[in-house]
């Protein structure tokens, strides 16, 4: 049974939780990772539904917290097959002139440094897998060329947001990580789930069940699958 860790999966109805549920239904042992105490109950609900699941308390922005989580998973399982970096903050959405920089630092700390922190700590466990996968949940807002959300097109009227800049950096981290881990046969890709109606908010966007399929697709790629790419619904997106 392959083992998958999904960050930012501590809220029912969220993309991380739905990704865990779908991977669990596909036969993976899923580990929910989040700061929220409710994560333990969510993992138990998955178990009650017939899915093999665990949880781990982890703050992606705290090096000690992530290191402790990695040590626990190493002790219990001895490896990790899939890492889904889903934890993110969307707060920075103002123009360049108006963006609050304290808020921007917090977004970069979560979306870029936090993902880097988790990736760094779990690479040794992914190397112990025969089918290592890293999926970075990104956004078309972090692309130059995406016709819907990209920097060059702005079809959605999105300002020059710090969120998009953080995802641009995440896409760059994806490419660098993929190149470095190619020798270890670990596939590393970024995925845009598209705008998603999470947590039953009633906002516009796709159902979370649909958006999560983009993430699970990248998590379950065959060994000869792509690496260093950027995808939505299994199709390449322009960087």
Backbone as numpy.savetxt, mean C-alpha at the origin, in Angstrom:
# Nx Ny Nz CAx CAy CAz Cx Cy Cz
1.12 -22.04 2.45 0.28 -20.84 2.45 1.15 -19.60 2.45
0.89 -18.69 1.52 1.66 -17.46 1.45 1.17 -16.46 2.49
2.10 -15.65 2.98 1.83 -14.71 4.07 1.89 -13.30 3.52
0.83 -12.53 3.78 0.74 -11.16 3.28 0.48 -10.20 4.42
1.26 -9.13 4.46 1.10 -8.07 5.45 0.55 -6.84 4.74
-0.51 -6.25 5.29 -1.14 -5.09 4.68 -1.15 -3.96 5.69
-0.43 -2.87 5.41 -0.43 -1.73 6.31 -1.69 -0.90 6.10
-2.01 -0.10 7.12 -3.20 0.75 7.01 -4.48 -0.03 6.83
-4.58 -1.18 7.49 -5.74 -2.06 7.31 -6.60 -2.16 8.56
-6.58 -1.11 9.37 -7.26 -1.15 10.65 -8.66 -0.58 10.67
-9.25 -0.33 9.49 -10.61 0.19 9.44 -11.45 -0.62 8.46
-12.55 -1.15 8.93 -13.45 -1.90 8.07 -14.03 -0.97 7.01
-14.05 -1.45 5.78 -14.52 -0.61 4.69 -13.42 0.16 4.00
-12.21 0.08 4.56 -11.08 0.75 3.94 -10.41 -0.13 2.90
-9.55 0.48 2.08 -8.88 -0.26 1.02 -7.97 -1.35 1.59
-7.26 -1.06 2.68 -6.37 -2.04 3.26 -7.10 -3.26 3.78
-8.19 -3.03 4.50 -8.98 -4.15 5.02 -9.57 -4.98 3.88
-10.09 -4.31 2.86 -10.69 -5.04 1.74 -9.64 -5.83 0.98
-8.44 -5.28 0.84 -7.33 -6.01 0.21 -7.01 -7.27 1.01
-6.96 -7.12 2.33 -6.70 -8.28 3.19 -7.80 -9.33 3.02
-9.03 -8.89 2.98 -10.15 -9.83 2.84 -10.04 -10.60 1.52
-9.75 -9.87 0.44 -9.66 -10.53 -0.87 -8.48 -11.48 -0.94
-7.34 -11.09 -0.40 -6.19 -12.00 -0.38 -6.49 -13.21 0.50
-7.17 -12.98 1.61 -7.53 -14.09 2.48 -8.44 -15.08 1.79
-9.40 -14.57 1.03 -10.29 -15.46 0.30 -9.56 -16.21 -0.81
-8.43 -15.66 -1.25 -7.62 -16.32 -2.27 -6.65 -17.34 -1.67
-6.69 -17.50 -0.34 -5.89 -18.52 0.30 -4.64 -18.03 1.00
-4.44 -16.73 1.07 -3.29 -16.18 1.77 -3.56 -16.11 3.27
-2.48 -16.21 4.03 -2.55 -15.88 5.46 -2.31 -14.38 5.56
-3.33 -13.63 5.97 -3.21 -12.17 5.95 -2.94 -11.63 7.36
-2.11 -10.61 7.41 -1.77 -9.95 8.67 -2.17 -8.48 8.53
-3.17 -8.08 9.32 -3.59 -6.68 9.34 -2.59 -5.90 10.18
-2.13 -4.77 9.67 -1.17 -3.95 10.40 -1.70 -2.52 10.49
-1.81 -2.02 11.72 -2.31 -0.66 11.92 -2.04 -0.26 13.37
-2.22 1.03 13.64 -2.08 1.52 15.01 -3.35 1.32 15.82
-4.48 1.18 15.15 -5.77 1.18 15.82 -6.00 -0.10 16.63
-6.48 0.03 17.86 -6.73 -1.16 18.69 -7.82 -2.05 18.12
-8.71 -1.47 17.29 -9.79 -2.26 16.70 -9.28 -3.29 15.69
-8.01 -3.21 15.32 -7.46 -4.11 14.32 -7.56 -5.57 14.76
-7.38 -5.81 16.04 -7.47 -7.19 16.55 -8.87 -7.76 16.31
-9.90 -6.95 16.54 -11.27 -7.41 16.33 -11.54 -7.65 14.85
-10.99 -6.80 13.98 -11.18 -6.99 12.55 -10.54 -8.30 12.09
-9.36 -8.59 12.62 -8.70 -9.85 12.26 -9.54 -11.04 12.71
-10.15 -10.92 13.90 -11.00 -12.01 14.40 -12.23 -12.18 13.53
-12.78 -11.08 13.01 -13.94 -11.17 12.12 -13.57 -11.92 10.83
-12.36 -11.68 10.33 -11.92 -12.43 9.15 -11.78 -13.92 9.48
-11.24 -14.21 10.64 -11.11 -15.62 11.06 -12.49 -16.26 11.16
-13.44 -15.54 11.73 -14.81 -16.06 11.86 -15.46 -16.31 10.50
-14.97 -15.58 9.48 -15.49 -15.74 8.12 -14.75 -16.82 7.34
-13.84 -17.53 8.02 -13.13 -18.63 7.38 -11.80 -18.25 6.77
-11.30 -17.05 7.06 -10.02 -16.59 6.52 -8.95 -16.74 7.58
-7.77 -17.16 7.17 -6.64 -17.27 8.09 -6.03 -15.88 8.25
-6.14 -15.32 9.44 -5.74 -13.93 9.63 -5.13 -13.71 11.00
-4.25 -12.71 11.06 -3.64 -12.23 12.29 -3.60 -10.71 12.23
-3.11 -10.11 13.30 -2.89 -8.66 13.27 -1.59 -8.34 13.99
-1.05 -7.19 13.69 0.13 -6.70 14.37 -0.03 -5.20 14.55
0.33 -4.71 15.72 0.28 -3.27 15.98 1.52 -2.63 15.37
1.32 -1.62 14.52 2.46 -1.02 13.85 2.15 0.41 13.44
3.04 1.32 13.81 3.01 2.70 13.35 4.09 2.84 12.29
3.68 3.04 11.03 4.64 3.02 9.93 5.65 4.16 10.02
5.33 5.21 10.77 6.24 6.35 10.87 7.22 6.21 12.03
7.12 5.12 12.78 7.97 4.90 13.95 8.90 3.73 13.68
10.20 3.99 13.63 11.15 2.92 13.28 11.13 1.78 14.28
11.05 2.10 15.56 11.04 1.04 16.58 9.81 0.17 16.46
8.66 0.80 16.18 7.41 0.06 16.04 7.48 -0.90 14.87
7.98 -0.43 13.74 8.07 -1.29 12.56 9.09 -2.41 12.77
10.21 -2.08 13.39 11.23 -3.10 13.66 10.68 -4.19 14.58
9.89 -3.78 15.58 9.29 -4.76 16.50 8.29 -5.65 15.77
7.51 -5.07 14.87 6.55 -5.85 14.10 7.26 -6.85 13.19
8.34 -6.40 12.54 9.11 -7.30 11.68 9.72 -8.45 12.48
10.20 -8.14 13.67 10.79 -9.19 14.52 9.73 -10.20 14.94
8.52 -9.71 15.23 7.44 -10.61 15.62 7.05 -11.54 14.48
6.94 -11.00 13.29 6.56 -11.82 12.14 7.67 -12.80 11.79
8.92 -12.37 11.94 10.05 -13.29 11.72 10.00 -14.44 12.72
9.71 -14.12 13.97 9.65 -15.15 15.01 8.51 -16.14 14.75
7.38 -15.63 14.31 6.20 -16.48 14.15 6.18 -17.24 12.83
6.67 -16.60 11.75 6.52 -17.19 10.42 7.83 -17.43 9.68
8.86 -16.68 10.04 10.17 -16.88 9.42 10.33 -16.28 8.04
9.29 -15.64 7.53 9.37 -15.03 6.19 8.15 -14.16 5.98
8.17 -13.40 4.87 7.00 -12.68 4.40 6.97 -12.81 2.89
5.80 -13.10 2.33 5.69 -13.27 0.88 5.18 -12.02 0.17
4.29 -11.29 0.82 3.70 -10.11 0.19 3.65 -8.97 1.20
4.16 -7.81 0.79 4.04 -6.59 1.58 3.22 -5.59 0.79
2.09 -5.18 1.34 1.25 -4.16 0.71 1.38 -2.88 1.54
2.05 -1.88 0.97 2.21 -0.58 1.62 1.00 0.28 1.28
-0.01 0.20 2.14 -1.27 0.90 1.89 -1.45 2.13 2.78
-0.82 2.16 3.94 -1.01 3.27 4.88 -0.64 4.59 4.21
-1.52 5.58 4.34 -1.29 6.86 3.67 -2.09 7.96 4.32
-1.66 9.18 4.05 -2.38 10.38 4.47 -2.70 11.21 3.23
-3.93 11.74 3.17 -4.36 12.54 2.01 -4.56 14.01 2.38
-4.02 14.46 3.49 -4.38 15.78 4.00 -3.87 16.94 3.16
-2.70 16.79 2.53 -2.09 17.93 1.85 -2.67 18.10 0.45
-3.62 19.03 0.30 -4.28 19.21 -0.99 -4.36 20.64 -1.46
-3.65 21.53 -0.80 -3.71 22.94 -1.18 -2.73 23.25 -2.30
-2.79 24.48 -2.79 -1.86 24.91 -3.82 -0.46 25.04 -3.23
0.52 25.17 -4.10 1.91 25.36 -3.64 2.00 26.57 -2.71
1.34 27.66 -3.08 1.42 28.89 -2.29 0.75 28.76 -0.94
-0.36 28.02 -0.90 -1.18 27.99 0.31 -0.95 26.77 1.20
-0.21 25.79 0.72 -0.04 24.56 1.49 0.63 24.81 2.84
0.04 24.32 3.90 0.64 24.37 5.23 1.79 23.38 5.27
3.00 23.83 5.54 4.18 22.97 5.43 4.31 21.99 6.59
3.74 22.33 7.73 3.72 21.35 8.82 2.87 20.15 8.43
1.74 20.43 7.81 0.87 19.36 7.30 1.58 18.57 6.21
2.30 19.27 5.34 3.02 18.61 4.26 4.09 17.68 4.79
4.80 18.10 5.83 5.83 17.22 6.42 5.21 15.94 6.96
4.03 16.07 7.56 3.35 14.89 8.10 2.94 13.94 6.99
2.47 14.49 5.86 2.07 13.65 4.72 3.28 12.94 4.13
4.37 13.65 3.96 5.59 13.01 3.45 6.10 11.95 4.41
5.96 12.21 5.70 6.43 11.25 6.70 5.66 9.94 6.60
4.36 10.02 6.31 3.55 8.81 6.17 3.70 8.17 4.79
3.50 8.97 3.75 3.38 8.41 2.40 4.72 8.01 1.79
5.79 8.65 2.19 7.10 8.34 1.60 8.02 7.70 2.63
8.35 8.44 3.69 9.30 7.91 4.67 8.72 6.70 5.39
7.42 6.74 5.69 6.79 5.59 6.35 6.84 4.34 5.50
6.51 4.49 4.22 6.59 3.35 3.30 8.03 2.86 3.17
8.96 3.78 3.08 10.38 3.42 3.01 10.79 2.66 4.27
10.35 3.14 5.41 10.67 2.52 6.69 10.18 1.07 6.73
8.92 0.86 6.36 8.35 -0.50 6.37 9.08 -1.39 5.37
9.29 -0.89 4.17 9.98 -1.68 3.14 11.36 -2.09 3.62
12.09 -1.15 4.16 13.45 -1.41 4.62 13.48 -2.51 5.68
12.55 -2.44 6.62 12.55 -3.40 7.74 12.11 -4.80 7.31
11.29 -4.88 6.25 10.75 -6.18 5.85 11.47 -6.82 4.67
12.40 -6.12 4.04 13.16 -6.72 2.94 13.84 -8.04 3.36
14.47 -8.11 4.53 15.09 -9.40 4.90 14.10 -10.56 4.95
12.86 -10.30 5.37 11.86 -11.37 5.42 11.34 -11.71 4.02
11.24 -10.70 3.16 10.81 -10.95 1.78 11.87 -11.75 1.02
13.11 -11.57 1.35 14.19 -12.35 0.70 14.08 -13.84 1.04
13.42 -14.15 2.14 13.27 -15.55 2.53 12.09 -16.22 1.82
11.34 -15.44 1.05 10.22 -15.98 0.28 10.69 -16.42 -1.09
10.00 -17.39 -1.66 10.27 -17.80 -3.04 9.50 -16.94 -4.04
8.55 -16.15 -3.53 7.68 -15.37 -4.42 7.44 -13.98 -3.83
8.49 -13.26 -3.48 8.36 -11.98 -2.82 7.68 -10.92 -3.69
6.76 -10.19 -3.07 6.04 -9.12 -3.77 5.93 -7.90 -2.84
6.15 -6.72 -3.42 5.86 -5.46 -2.73 4.89 -4.67 -3.60
3.80 -4.24 -3.00 2.82 -3.42 -3.71 2.70 -2.09 -2.97
3.05 -1.00 -3.66 2.92 0.33 -3.09 1.63 0.96 -3.63
0.70 1.25 -2.73 -0.56 1.85 -3.15 -0.31 3.34 -3.40
-0.34 3.71 -4.67 -0.02 5.07 -5.09 -1.27 5.76 -5.62
-1.08 6.67 -6.56 -2.20 7.42 -7.12 -1.79 8.02 -8.45
-2.77 8.14 -9.35 -2.51 8.85 -10.59 -2.14 10.30 -10.36
-2.47 10.82 -9.17 -2.08 12.18 -8.81 -0.57 12.32 -8.65
0.13 11.19 -8.59 1.58 11.20 -8.51 2.24 10.90 -9.83
1.51 11.06 -10.92 2.01 10.79 -12.27 2.10 12.08 -13.06
3.07 12.15 -13.95 3.11 13.25 -14.90 2.01 13.09 -15.95
1.86 11.85 -16.46 1.10 11.66 -17.67 -0.29 11.07 -17.54
-0.72 10.67 -16.34 -2.06 10.08 -16.21 -3.10 11.09 -16.70
-3.91 10.72 -17.70 -4.84 11.69 -18.30 -5.93 12.17 -17.35
-6.22 11.41 -16.30 -7.26 11.82 -15.37 -6.74 12.73 -14.26
-5.61 12.34 -13.66 -5.18 13.00 -12.43 -3.76 13.57 -12.50
-3.04 13.34 -13.59 -1.63 13.63 -13.64 -1.27 15.11 -13.63
0.00 15.39 -13.34 0.48 16.76 -13.23 0.34 17.54 -14.53
0.51 16.87 -15.66 0.52 17.58 -16.93 -0.87 17.87 -17.47
-1.87 17.16 -16.95 -3.21 17.27 -17.54 -4.20 17.98 -16.62
-4.23 17.58 -15.36 -5.10 18.26 -14.41 -6.57 18.23 -14.79
-7.01 17.15 -15.41 -8.39 17.08 -15.88 -9.41 17.16 -14.74
-8.98 16.76 -13.55 -9.90 16.77 -12.42 -9.88 18.10 -11.66
-9.06 19.05 -12.11 -8.99 20.34 -11.44 -8.31 20.28 -10.09
-7.46 19.28 -9.88 -6.77 19.14 -8.60 -5.64 20.16 -8.54
-5.50 20.91 -7.44 -4.41 21.87 -7.35 -3.06 21.16 -7.25
-1.99 21.94 -7.27 -0.65 21.35 -7.16 -0.47 20.84 -5.74
-1.08 19.73 -5.46 -1.23 19.27 -4.08 0.00 18.53 -3.56
0.21 18.70 -2.27 1.28 17.97 -1.61 1.04 16.47 -1.64
-0.23 16.06 -1.62 -0.54 14.64 -1.70 0.02 14.07 -3.00
-0.24 14.73 -4.12 0.27 14.26 -5.41 1.79 14.23 -5.43
2.42 15.22 -4.85 3.88 15.25 -4.81 4.41 14.10 -3.97
3.72 13.77 -2.88 4.15 12.63 -2.06 4.04 11.32 -2.84
2.99 11.19 -3.66 2.83 9.97 -4.46 3.81 9.95 -5.63
4.20 11.11 -6.14 5.25 11.17 -7.14 6.55 10.61 -6.56
6.86 10.99 -5.33 8.05 10.46 -4.65 7.91 8.96 -4.41
6.71 8.51 -4.05 6.48 7.08 -3.83 6.70 6.29 -5.11
6.27 6.83 -6.23 6.49 6.15 -7.51 7.98 6.03 -7.80
8.73 7.07 -7.48 10.19 7.00 -7.65 10.81 5.96 -6.74
10.33 5.89 -5.51 10.82 4.87 -4.58 10.51 3.47 -5.11
9.36 3.30 -5.73 8.98 2.01 -6.31 10.00 1.57 -7.35
10.36 2.47 -8.27 11.31 2.12 -9.32 12.67 1.74 -8.73
13.15 2.56 -7.80 14.46 2.29 -7.19 14.45 0.95 -6.45
13.39 0.68 -5.71 13.30 -0.57 -4.96 13.25 -1.77 -5.90
12.48 -1.64 -6.98 12.37 -2.74 -7.95 13.73 -3.07 -8.55
14.50 -2.06 -8.89 15.82 -2.29 -9.48 16.75 -2.96 -8.48
16.72 -2.51 -7.24 17.62 -3.07 -6.23 17.27 -4.51 -5.87
15.98 -4.85 -5.93 15.55 -6.18 -5.49 15.35 -7.17 -6.64
15.65 -6.72 -7.86 15.49 -7.63 -9.01 16.34 -8.88 -8.84
17.53 -8.73 -8.30 18.43 -9.88 -8.11 17.87 -10.88 -7.12
16.96 -10.43 -6.26 16.34 -11.31 -5.26 15.01 -11.87 -5.76
14.65 -11.54 -7.01 13.40 -12.02 -7.62 12.17 -11.55 -6.84
12.26 -10.34 -6.28 11.13 -9.72 -5.60 10.52 -8.70 -6.54
9.25 -8.88 -6.87 8.56 -7.95 -7.77 8.01 -6.78 -6.98
8.29 -5.57 -7.46 7.89 -4.34 -6.76 7.13 -3.45 -7.74
5.88 -3.14 -7.42 5.07 -2.32 -8.32 4.23 -1.32 -7.54
3.87 -0.24 -8.22 2.94 0.75 -7.68 1.58 0.56 -8.34
0.54 0.83 -7.58 -0.83 0.64 -8.07 -1.67 1.86 -7.72
-2.43 2.33 -8.67 -3.44 3.37 -8.42 -4.81 2.68 -8.34
-5.45 2.71 -7.17 -6.77 2.06 -7.06 -7.91 2.93 -7.61
-7.60 4.15 -8.02 -8.57 5.14 -8.47 -9.34 5.69 -7.26
-10.09 6.74 -7.50 -10.88 7.34 -6.42 -11.89 6.31 -5.93
-11.92 6.12 -4.60 -12.66 5.01 -4.03 -13.59 5.50 -2.92
-14.78 4.98 -2.91 -15.76 5.29 -1.87 -15.49 4.37 -0.67
-14.55 4.79 0.17 -14.19 3.97 1.33 -15.06 4.29 2.53
-15.16 3.32 3.42 -15.85 3.46 4.71 -17.33 3.81 4.56
-17.92 3.50 3.38 -19.33 3.78 3.18 -19.68 5.24 3.32
-18.75 6.10 2.90 -18.93 7.54 3.08 -19.94 8.14 2.13
-20.23 7.46 1.05 -21.15 7.99 0.06 -20.53 8.98 -0.90
-19.19 9.14 -0.79 -18.51 10.03 -1.73 -18.47 9.39 -3.11
-18.20 10.22 -4.12 -18.11 9.66 -5.46 -16.87 8.78 -5.53
-16.89 7.84 -6.43 -15.76 6.93 -6.58 -16.23 5.50 -6.69
-15.29 4.64 -6.96 -15.62 3.23 -7.16 -15.84 2.53 -5.82
-16.62 1.46 -5.82 -16.74 0.66 -4.60 -15.38 0.12 -4.18
-15.15 0.03 -2.90 -13.85 -0.41 -2.41 -13.52 -1.82 -2.89
-14.56 -2.65 -3.08 -14.33 -4.01 -3.56 -13.71 -4.01 -4.96
-14.06 -3.03 -5.77 -13.52 -2.93 -7.13 -12.09 -2.40 -7.09
-11.88 -1.34 -6.33 -10.54 -0.74 -6.28 -9.50 -1.69 -5.70
-9.89 -2.48 -4.71 -8.93 -3.39 -4.09 -8.43 -4.46 -5.06
-9.20 -4.74 -6.10 -8.76 -5.76 -7.06 -7.48 -5.36 -7.77
-7.25 -4.05 -7.94 -5.99 -3.60 -8.52 -4.82 -3.98 -7.64
-5.03 -3.86 -6.33 -3.96 -4.16 -5.38 -3.71 -5.66 -5.30
-4.78 -6.44 -5.20 -4.60 -7.88 -5.10 -4.00 -8.46 -6.38
-4.32 -7.85 -7.52 -3.71 -8.28 -8.79 -2.20 -8.19 -8.70
-1.68 -7.07 -8.22 -0.23 -6.88 -8.12 0.38 -7.79 -7.06
-0.37 -8.07 -6.01 0.13 -8.95 -4.95 0.26 -10.39 -5.41
-0.56 -10.79 -6.38 -0.60 -12.19 -6.81 0.01 -12.40 -8.19
0.87 -11.49 -8.62 1.52 -11.64 -9.92 2.31 -12.93 -10.00
2.37 -13.55 -11.17 3.23 -14.73 -11.34 4.69 -14.32 -11.30
5.56 -15.31 -11.17 6.99 -15.02 -11.02 7.58 -14.30 -12.22
6.99 -14.44 -13.37 7.48 -13.74 -14.56 6.71 -12.44 -14.81
6.02 -11.95 -13.80 5.24 -10.73 -13.94 6.11 -9.49 -13.96
5.52 -8.34 -14.21 6.27 -7.09 -14.30 6.81 -6.64 -12.95
7.83 -5.80 -12.99 8.35 -5.16 -11.78 8.78 -3.75 -12.14
8.66 -2.84 -11.17 9.00 -1.46 -11.41 7.95 -0.72 -12.22
6.72 -1.23 -12.26 5.66 -0.62 -13.05 4.64 0.13 -12.22
3.73 0.78 -12.93 2.66 1.57 -12.33 1.37 1.16 -13.02
0.38 0.69 -12.25 -0.78 0.04 -12.85 -2.09 0.50 -12.20
-3.15 0.39 -12.99 -4.53 0.50 -12.49 -5.35 -0.58 -13.19
-6.05 -1.38 -12.43 -6.85 -2.48 -12.99 -6.01 -3.40 -13.85
-4.77 -3.62 -13.47 -3.89 -4.52 -14.19 -3.33 -3.96 -15.48
-3.61 -2.69 -15.76 -3.12 -2.07 -17.00 -2.10 -0.99 -16.67
-1.03 -0.87 -17.48 0.01 0.13 -17.19 -0.54 1.54 -17.26
-0.03 2.38 -16.35 -0.33 3.80 -16.36 0.93 4.57 -16.73
0.80 5.73 -17.36 1.99 6.56 -17.62 2.53 7.12 -16.30
3.84 7.14 -16.21 4.45 7.69 -15.00 4.33 9.22 -15.01
